[in-house]
PDB file of C-alpha atoms in Angstrom:
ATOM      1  CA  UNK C 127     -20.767   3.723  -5.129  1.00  0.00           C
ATOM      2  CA  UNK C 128     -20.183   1.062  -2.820  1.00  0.00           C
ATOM      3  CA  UNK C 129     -18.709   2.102   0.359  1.00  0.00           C
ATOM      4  CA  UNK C 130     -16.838   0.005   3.382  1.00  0.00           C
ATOM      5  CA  UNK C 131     -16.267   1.464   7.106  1.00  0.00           C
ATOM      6  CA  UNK C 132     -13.373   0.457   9.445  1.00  0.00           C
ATOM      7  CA  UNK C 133     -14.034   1.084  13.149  1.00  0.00           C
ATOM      8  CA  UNK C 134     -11.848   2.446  14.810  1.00  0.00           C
ATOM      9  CA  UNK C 135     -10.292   4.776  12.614  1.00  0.00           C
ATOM     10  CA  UNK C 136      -7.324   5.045  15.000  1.00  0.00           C
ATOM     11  CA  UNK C 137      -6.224   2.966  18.432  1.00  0.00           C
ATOM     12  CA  UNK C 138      -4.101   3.366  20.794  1.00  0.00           C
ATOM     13  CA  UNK C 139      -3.565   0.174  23.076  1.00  0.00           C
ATOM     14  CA  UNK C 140      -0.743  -0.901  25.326  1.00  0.00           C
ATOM     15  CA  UNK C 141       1.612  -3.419  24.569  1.00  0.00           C
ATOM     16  CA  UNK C 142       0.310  -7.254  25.835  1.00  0.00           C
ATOM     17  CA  UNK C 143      -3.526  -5.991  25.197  1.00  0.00           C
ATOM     18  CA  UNK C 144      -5.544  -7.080  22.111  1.00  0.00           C
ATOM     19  CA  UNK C 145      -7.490  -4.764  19.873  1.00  0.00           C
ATOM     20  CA  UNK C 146     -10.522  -5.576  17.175  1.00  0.00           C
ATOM     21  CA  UNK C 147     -10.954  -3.796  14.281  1.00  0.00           C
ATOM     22  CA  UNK C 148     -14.253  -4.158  12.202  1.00  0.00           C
ATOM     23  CA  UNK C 149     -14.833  -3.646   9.120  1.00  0.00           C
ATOM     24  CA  UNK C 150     -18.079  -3.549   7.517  1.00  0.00           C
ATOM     25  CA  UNK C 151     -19.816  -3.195   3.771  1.00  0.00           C
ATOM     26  CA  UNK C 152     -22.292  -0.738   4.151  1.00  0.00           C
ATOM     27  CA  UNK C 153     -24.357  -1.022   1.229  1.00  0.00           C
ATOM     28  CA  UNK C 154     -23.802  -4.447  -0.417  1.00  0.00           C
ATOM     29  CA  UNK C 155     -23.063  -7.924   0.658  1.00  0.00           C
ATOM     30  CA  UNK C 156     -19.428  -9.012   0.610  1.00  0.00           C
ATOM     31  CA  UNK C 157     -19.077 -12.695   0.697  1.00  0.00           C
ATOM     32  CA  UNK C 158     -14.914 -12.076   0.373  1.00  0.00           C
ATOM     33  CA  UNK C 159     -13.074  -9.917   2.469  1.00  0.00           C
ATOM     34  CA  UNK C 160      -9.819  -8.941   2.353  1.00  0.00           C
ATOM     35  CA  UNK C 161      -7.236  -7.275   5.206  1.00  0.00           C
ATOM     36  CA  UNK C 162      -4.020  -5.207   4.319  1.00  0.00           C
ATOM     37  CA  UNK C 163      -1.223  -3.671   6.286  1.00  0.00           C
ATOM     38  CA  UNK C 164       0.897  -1.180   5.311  1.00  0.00           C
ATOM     39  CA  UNK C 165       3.579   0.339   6.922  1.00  0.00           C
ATOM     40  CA  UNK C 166       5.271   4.068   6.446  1.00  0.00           C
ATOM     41  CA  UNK C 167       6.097   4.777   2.981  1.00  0.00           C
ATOM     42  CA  UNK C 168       5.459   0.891   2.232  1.00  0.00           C
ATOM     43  CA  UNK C 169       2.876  -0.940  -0.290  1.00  0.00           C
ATOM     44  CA  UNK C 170      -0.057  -2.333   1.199  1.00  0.00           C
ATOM     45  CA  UNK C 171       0.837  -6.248   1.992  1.00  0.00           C
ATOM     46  CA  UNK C 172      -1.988  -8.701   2.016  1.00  0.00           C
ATOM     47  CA  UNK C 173      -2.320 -10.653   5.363  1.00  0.00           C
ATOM     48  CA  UNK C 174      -5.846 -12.640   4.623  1.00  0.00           C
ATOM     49  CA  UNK C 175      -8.546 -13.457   2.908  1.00  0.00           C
ATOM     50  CA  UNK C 176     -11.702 -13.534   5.209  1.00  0.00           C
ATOM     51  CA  UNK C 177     -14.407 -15.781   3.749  1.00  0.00           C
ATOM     52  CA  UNK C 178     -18.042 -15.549   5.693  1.00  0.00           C
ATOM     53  CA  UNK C 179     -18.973 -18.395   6.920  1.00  0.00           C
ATOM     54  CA  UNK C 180     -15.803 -19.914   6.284  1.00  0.00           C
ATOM     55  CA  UNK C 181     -12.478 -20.057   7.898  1.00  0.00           C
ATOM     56  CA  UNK C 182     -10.219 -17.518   7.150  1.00  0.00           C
ATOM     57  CA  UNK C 183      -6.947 -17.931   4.245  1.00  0.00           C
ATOM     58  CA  UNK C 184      -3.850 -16.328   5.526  1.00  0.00           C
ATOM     59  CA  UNK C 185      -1.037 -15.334   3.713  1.00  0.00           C
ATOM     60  CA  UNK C 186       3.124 -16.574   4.379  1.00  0.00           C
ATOM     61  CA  UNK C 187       3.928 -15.712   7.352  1.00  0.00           C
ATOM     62  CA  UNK C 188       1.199 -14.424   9.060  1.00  0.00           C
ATOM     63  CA  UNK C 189       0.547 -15.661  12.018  1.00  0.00           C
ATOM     64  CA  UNK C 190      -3.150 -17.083  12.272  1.00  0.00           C
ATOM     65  CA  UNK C 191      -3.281 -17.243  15.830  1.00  0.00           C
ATOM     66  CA  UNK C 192      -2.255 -13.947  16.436  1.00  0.00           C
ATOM     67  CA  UNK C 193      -3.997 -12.349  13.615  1.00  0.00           C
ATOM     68  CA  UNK C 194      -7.843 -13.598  14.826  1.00  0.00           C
ATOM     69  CA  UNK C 195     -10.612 -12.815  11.640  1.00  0.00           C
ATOM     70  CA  UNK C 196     -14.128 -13.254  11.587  1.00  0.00           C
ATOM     71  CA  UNK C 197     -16.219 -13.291   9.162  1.00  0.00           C
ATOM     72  CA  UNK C 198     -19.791 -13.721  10.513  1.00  0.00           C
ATOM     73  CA  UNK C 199     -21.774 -11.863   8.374  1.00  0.00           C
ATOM     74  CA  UNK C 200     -22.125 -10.506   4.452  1.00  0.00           C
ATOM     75  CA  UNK C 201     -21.292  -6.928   5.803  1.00  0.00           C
ATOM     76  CA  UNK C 202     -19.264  -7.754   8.717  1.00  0.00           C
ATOM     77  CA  UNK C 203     -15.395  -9.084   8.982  1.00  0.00           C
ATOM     78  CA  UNK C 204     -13.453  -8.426  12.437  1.00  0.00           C
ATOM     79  CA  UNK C 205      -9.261  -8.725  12.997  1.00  0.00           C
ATOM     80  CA  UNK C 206      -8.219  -8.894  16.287  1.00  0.00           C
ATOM     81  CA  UNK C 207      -4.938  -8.537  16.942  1.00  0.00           C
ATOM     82  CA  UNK C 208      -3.955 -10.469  19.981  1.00  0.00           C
ATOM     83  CA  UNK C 209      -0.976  -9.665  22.451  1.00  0.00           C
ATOM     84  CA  UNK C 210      -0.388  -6.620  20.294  1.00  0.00           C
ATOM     85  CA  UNK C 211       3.373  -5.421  20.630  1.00  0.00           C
ATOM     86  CA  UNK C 212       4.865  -2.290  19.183  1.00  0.00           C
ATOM     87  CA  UNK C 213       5.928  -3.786  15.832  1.00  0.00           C
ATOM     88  CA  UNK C 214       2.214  -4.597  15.052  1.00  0.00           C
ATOM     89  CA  UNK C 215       1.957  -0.704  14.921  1.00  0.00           C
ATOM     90  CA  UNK C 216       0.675  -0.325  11.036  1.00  0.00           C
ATOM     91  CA  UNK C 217      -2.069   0.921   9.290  1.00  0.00           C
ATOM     92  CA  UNK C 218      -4.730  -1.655   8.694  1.00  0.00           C
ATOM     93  CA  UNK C 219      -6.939  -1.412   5.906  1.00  0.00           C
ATOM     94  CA  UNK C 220      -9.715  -3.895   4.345  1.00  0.00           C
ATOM     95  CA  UNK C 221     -11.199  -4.354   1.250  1.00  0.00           C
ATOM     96  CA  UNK C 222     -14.921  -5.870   0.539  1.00  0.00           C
ATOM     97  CA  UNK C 223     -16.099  -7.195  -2.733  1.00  0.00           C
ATOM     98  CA  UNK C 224     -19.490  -7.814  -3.948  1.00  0.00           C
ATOM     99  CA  UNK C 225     -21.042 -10.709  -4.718  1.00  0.00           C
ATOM    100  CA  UNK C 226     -20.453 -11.658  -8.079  1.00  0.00           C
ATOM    101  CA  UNK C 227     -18.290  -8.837  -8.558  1.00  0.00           C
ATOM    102  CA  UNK C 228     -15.044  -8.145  -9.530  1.00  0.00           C
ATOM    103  CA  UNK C 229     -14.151  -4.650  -8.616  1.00  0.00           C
ATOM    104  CA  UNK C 230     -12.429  -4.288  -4.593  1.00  0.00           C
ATOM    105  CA  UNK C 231     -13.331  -1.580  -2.562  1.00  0.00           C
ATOM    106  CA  UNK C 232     -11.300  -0.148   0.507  1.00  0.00           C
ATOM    107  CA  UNK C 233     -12.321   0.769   3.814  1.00  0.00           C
ATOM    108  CA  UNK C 234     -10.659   4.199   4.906  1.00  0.00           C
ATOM    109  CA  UNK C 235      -7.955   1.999   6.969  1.00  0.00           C
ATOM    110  CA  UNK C 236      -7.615   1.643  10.918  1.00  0.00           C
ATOM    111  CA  UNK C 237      -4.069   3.145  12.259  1.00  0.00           C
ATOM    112  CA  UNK C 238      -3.017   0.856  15.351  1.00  0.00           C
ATOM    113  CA  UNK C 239      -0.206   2.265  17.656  1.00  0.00           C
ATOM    114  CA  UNK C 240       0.740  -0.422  20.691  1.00  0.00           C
ATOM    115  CA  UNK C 241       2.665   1.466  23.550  1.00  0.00           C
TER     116      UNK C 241
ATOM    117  CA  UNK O 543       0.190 -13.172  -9.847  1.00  0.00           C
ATOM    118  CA  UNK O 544       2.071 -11.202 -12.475  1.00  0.00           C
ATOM    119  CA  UNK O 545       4.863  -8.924 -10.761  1.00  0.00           C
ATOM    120  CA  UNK O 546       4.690  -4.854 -12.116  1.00  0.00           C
ATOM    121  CA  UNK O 547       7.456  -2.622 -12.074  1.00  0.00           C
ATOM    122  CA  UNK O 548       6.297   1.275 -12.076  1.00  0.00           C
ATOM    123  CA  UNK O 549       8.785   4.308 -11.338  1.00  0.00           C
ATOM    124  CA  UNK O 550       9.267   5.108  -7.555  1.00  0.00           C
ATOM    125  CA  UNK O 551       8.250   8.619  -7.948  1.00  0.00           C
ATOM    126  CA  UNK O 552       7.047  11.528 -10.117  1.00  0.00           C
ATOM    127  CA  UNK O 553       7.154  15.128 -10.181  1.00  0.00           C
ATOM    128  CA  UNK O 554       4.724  17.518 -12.142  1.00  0.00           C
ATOM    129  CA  UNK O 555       3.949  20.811 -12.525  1.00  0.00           C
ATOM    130  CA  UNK O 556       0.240  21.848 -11.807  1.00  0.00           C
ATOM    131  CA  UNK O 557      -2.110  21.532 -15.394  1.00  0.00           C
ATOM    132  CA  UNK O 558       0.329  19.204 -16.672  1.00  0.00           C
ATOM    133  CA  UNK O 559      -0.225  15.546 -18.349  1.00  0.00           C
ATOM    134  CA  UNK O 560       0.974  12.973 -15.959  1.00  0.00           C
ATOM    135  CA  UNK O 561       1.771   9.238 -17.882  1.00  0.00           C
ATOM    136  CA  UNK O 562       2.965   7.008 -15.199  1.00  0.00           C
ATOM    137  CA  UNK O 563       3.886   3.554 -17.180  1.00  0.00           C
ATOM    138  CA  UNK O 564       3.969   0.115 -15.401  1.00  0.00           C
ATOM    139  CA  UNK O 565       5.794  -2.973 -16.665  1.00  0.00           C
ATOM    140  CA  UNK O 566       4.081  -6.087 -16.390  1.00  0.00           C
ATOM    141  CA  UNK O 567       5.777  -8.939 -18.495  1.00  0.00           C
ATOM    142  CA  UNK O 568       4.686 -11.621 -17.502  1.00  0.00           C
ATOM    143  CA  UNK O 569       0.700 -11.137 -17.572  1.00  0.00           C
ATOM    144  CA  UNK O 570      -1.783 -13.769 -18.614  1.00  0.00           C
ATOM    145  CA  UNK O 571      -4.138 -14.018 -20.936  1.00  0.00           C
ATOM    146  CA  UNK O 572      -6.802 -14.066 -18.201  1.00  0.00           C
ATOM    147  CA  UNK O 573      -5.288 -10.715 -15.912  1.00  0.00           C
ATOM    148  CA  UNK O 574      -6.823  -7.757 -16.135  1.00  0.00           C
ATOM    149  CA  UNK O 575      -5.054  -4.055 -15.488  1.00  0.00           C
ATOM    150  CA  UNK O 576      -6.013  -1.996 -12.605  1.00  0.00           C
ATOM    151  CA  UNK O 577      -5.179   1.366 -11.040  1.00  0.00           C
ATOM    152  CA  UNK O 578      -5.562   2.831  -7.662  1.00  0.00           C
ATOM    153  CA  UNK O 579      -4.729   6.013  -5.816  1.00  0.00           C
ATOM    154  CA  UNK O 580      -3.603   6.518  -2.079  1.00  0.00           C
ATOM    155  CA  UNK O 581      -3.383   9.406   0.139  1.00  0.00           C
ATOM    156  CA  UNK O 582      -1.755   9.305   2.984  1.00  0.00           C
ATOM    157  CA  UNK O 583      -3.675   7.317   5.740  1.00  0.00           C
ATOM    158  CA  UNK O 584      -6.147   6.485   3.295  1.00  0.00           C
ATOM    159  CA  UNK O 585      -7.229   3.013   1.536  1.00  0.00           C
ATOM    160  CA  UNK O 586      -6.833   2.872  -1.875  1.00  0.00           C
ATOM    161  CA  UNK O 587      -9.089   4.278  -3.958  1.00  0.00           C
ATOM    162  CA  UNK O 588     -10.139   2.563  -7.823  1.00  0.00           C
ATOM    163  CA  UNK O 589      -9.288   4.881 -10.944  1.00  0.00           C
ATOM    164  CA  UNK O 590      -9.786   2.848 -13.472  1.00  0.00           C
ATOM    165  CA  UNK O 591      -9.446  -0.978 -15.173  1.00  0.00           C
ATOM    166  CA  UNK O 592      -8.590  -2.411 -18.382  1.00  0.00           C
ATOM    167  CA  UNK O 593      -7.845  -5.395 -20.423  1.00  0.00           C
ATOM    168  CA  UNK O 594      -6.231  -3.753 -23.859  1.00  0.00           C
ATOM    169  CA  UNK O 595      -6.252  -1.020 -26.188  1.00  0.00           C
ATOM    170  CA  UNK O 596      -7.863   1.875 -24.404  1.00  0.00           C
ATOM    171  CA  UNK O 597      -9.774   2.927 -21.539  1.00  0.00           C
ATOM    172  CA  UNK O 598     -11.213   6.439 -20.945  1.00  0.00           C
ATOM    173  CA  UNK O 599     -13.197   7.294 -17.571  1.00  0.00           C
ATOM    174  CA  UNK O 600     -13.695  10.982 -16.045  1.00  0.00           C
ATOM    175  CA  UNK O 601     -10.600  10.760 -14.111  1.00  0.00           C
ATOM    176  CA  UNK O 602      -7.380   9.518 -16.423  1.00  0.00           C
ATOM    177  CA  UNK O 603      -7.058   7.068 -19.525  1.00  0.00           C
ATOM    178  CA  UNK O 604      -5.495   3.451 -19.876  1.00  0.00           C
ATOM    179  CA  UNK O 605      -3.179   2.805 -22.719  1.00  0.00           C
ATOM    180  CA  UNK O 606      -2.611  -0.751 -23.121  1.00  0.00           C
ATOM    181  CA  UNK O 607      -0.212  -2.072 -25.941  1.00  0.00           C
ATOM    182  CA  UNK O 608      -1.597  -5.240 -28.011  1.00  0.00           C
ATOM    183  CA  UNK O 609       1.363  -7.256 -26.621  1.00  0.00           C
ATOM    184  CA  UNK O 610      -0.435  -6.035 -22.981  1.00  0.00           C
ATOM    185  CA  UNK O 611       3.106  -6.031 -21.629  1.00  0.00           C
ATOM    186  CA  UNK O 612       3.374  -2.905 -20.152  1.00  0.00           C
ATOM    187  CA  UNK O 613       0.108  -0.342 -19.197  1.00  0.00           C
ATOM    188  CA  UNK O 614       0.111   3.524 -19.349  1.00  0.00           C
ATOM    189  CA  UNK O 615      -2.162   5.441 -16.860  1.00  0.00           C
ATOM    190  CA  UNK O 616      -2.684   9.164 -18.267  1.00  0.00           C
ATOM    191  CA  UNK O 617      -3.929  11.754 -15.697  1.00  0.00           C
ATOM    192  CA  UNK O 618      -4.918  14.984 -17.614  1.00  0.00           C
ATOM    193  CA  UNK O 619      -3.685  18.138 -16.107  1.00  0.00           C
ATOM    194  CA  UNK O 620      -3.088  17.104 -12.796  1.00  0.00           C
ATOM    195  CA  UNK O 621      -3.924  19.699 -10.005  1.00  0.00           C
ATOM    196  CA  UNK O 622      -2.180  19.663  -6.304  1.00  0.00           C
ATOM    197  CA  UNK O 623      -4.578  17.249  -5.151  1.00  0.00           C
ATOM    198  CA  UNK O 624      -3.772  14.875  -7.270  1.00  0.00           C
ATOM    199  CA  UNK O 625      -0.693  14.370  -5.394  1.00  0.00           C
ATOM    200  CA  UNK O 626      -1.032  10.540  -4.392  1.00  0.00           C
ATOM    201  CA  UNK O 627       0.781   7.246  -4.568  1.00  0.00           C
ATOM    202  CA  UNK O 628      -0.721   5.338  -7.832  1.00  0.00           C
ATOM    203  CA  UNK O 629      -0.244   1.670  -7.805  1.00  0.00           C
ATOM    204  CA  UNK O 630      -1.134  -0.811 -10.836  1.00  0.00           C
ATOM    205  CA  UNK O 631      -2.055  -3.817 -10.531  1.00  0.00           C
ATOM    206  CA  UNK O 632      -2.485  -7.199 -12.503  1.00  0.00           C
ATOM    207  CA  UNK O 633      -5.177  -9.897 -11.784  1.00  0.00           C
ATOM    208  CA  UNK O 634      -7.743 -12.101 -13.271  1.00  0.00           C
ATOM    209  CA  UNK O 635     -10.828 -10.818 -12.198  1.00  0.00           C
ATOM    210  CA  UNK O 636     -12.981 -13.270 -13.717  1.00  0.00           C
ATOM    211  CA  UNK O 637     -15.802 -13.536 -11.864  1.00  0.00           C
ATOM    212  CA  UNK O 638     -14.759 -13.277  -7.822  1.00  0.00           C
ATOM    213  CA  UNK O 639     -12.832 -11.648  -5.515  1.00  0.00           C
ATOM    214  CA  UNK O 640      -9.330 -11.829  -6.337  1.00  0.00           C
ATOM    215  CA  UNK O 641      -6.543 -11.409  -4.144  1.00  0.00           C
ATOM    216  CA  UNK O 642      -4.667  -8.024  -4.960  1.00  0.00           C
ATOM    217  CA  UNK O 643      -1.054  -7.995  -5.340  1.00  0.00           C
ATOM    218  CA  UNK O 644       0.029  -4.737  -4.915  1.00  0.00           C
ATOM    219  CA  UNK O 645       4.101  -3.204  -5.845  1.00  0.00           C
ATOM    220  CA  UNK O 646       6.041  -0.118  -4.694  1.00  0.00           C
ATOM    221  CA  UNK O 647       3.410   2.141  -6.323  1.00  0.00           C
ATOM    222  CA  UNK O 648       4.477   5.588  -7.859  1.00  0.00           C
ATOM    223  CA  UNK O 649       4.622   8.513  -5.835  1.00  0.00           C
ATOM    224  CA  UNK O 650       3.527  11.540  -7.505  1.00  0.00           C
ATOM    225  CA  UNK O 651       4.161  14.930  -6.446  1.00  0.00           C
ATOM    226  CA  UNK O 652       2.524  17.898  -8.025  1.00  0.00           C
ATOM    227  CA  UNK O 653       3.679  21.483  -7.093  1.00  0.00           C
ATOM    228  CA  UNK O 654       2.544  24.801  -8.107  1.00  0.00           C
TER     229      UNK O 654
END
């Protein structure tokens, strides 16, 4: 099956720093990429839609500037998040889909603690 | 994006039947019904789509109702690791990526 990476799997950062998470399709092309957080015992809440190529769709409320994505490549999406503060702590997680498809598949999620 | 309602949590007994319903009234003709599993620090993980009637796959059925308003996901004999949050979602897949809306999810806890 198709299978997407994050890297890192876990980060620890201080508070004021920034910190990039990639995420990457590892054996398909993914022209639509998605990025989730989820807090403790919360849903996963959709914070953008990374398009490659393209500039990236974010959802109410989340703040584009602080919230960087990149979307360079078919296998390759970035998030940085920039002046990271404690309540960015969260689990990160994206999602890749192939092209054409319909199906979503999940990276195994990036856990970000800012100190 | 049509809004689904599904139980907070679960308990069951190892080798039992699991049906977890989800209540989705107000789903289009176009949406499809999908399933996913979480462990804990974990991404979600597809079980299993469907569009009506019923879908069967290795892991769990999908009852669907012809009015489609509400969706039944059937685990058979669920074993400790099955213990999971199970979230169902509604979308139209048609074609591309669609953005996934997903609700409180169902947390099910299965004990010896």
């Amino acid at each position: 099956g198709a299978v997407v990476s994050q890297h890192p799997s876990r980060v620890i950062c201080k508070s004021g720093t920034s910190v990039k998470i990639e995420c990457r399709s590892l054996d398909f092309q993914a022209t639509t990429m998605f990025w989730y957080r989820q807090f403790p015992k919360q849903s996963l809440m959709l914070m953008a839609t990374s398009n490659e190529g393209s500039k990236a769709t974010y959802e109410q409320g989340v703040e584009k500037d602080k919230f960087l994505i990149n979307h360079a490549s078919l296998t390759l999406s970035t998030l940085t998040v920039t002046s990271a503060h404690p309540e960015d702590s969260s689990f990160y997680i994206c999602s890749a889909s192939d092209v054409g498809g319909d199906e979503q598949y999940f990276g195994p999620g990036t856990r970000l603690t800012v100190t | 994006l049509a809004k689904t309602t599904q139980p907070i949590s679960m308990d069951s007994y190892e080798g039992q039947e699991v049906n977890i319903t989800c209540s989705h009234n107000n789903i289009a003709t176009n949406d499809y019904i999908t399933w996913y599993q979480q462990f804990p620090s974990q991404g979600p993980r597809f079980i299993i789509q469907g569009y009506k009637t019923k879908v069967t796959n290795e892991v769990a059925s999908l009852f669907i109702p012809a009015d489609r308003k509400s969706s039944t996901l059937s685990l058979p004999r669920v074993s400790l690791s099955d213990t999971a949050v199970y979230y169902c979602l509604v979308g139209d897949t048609g074609g591309t990526a669609s953005k996934l809306t997903f609700g409180t999810g169902t947390r099910l806890q299965v004990t010896l």
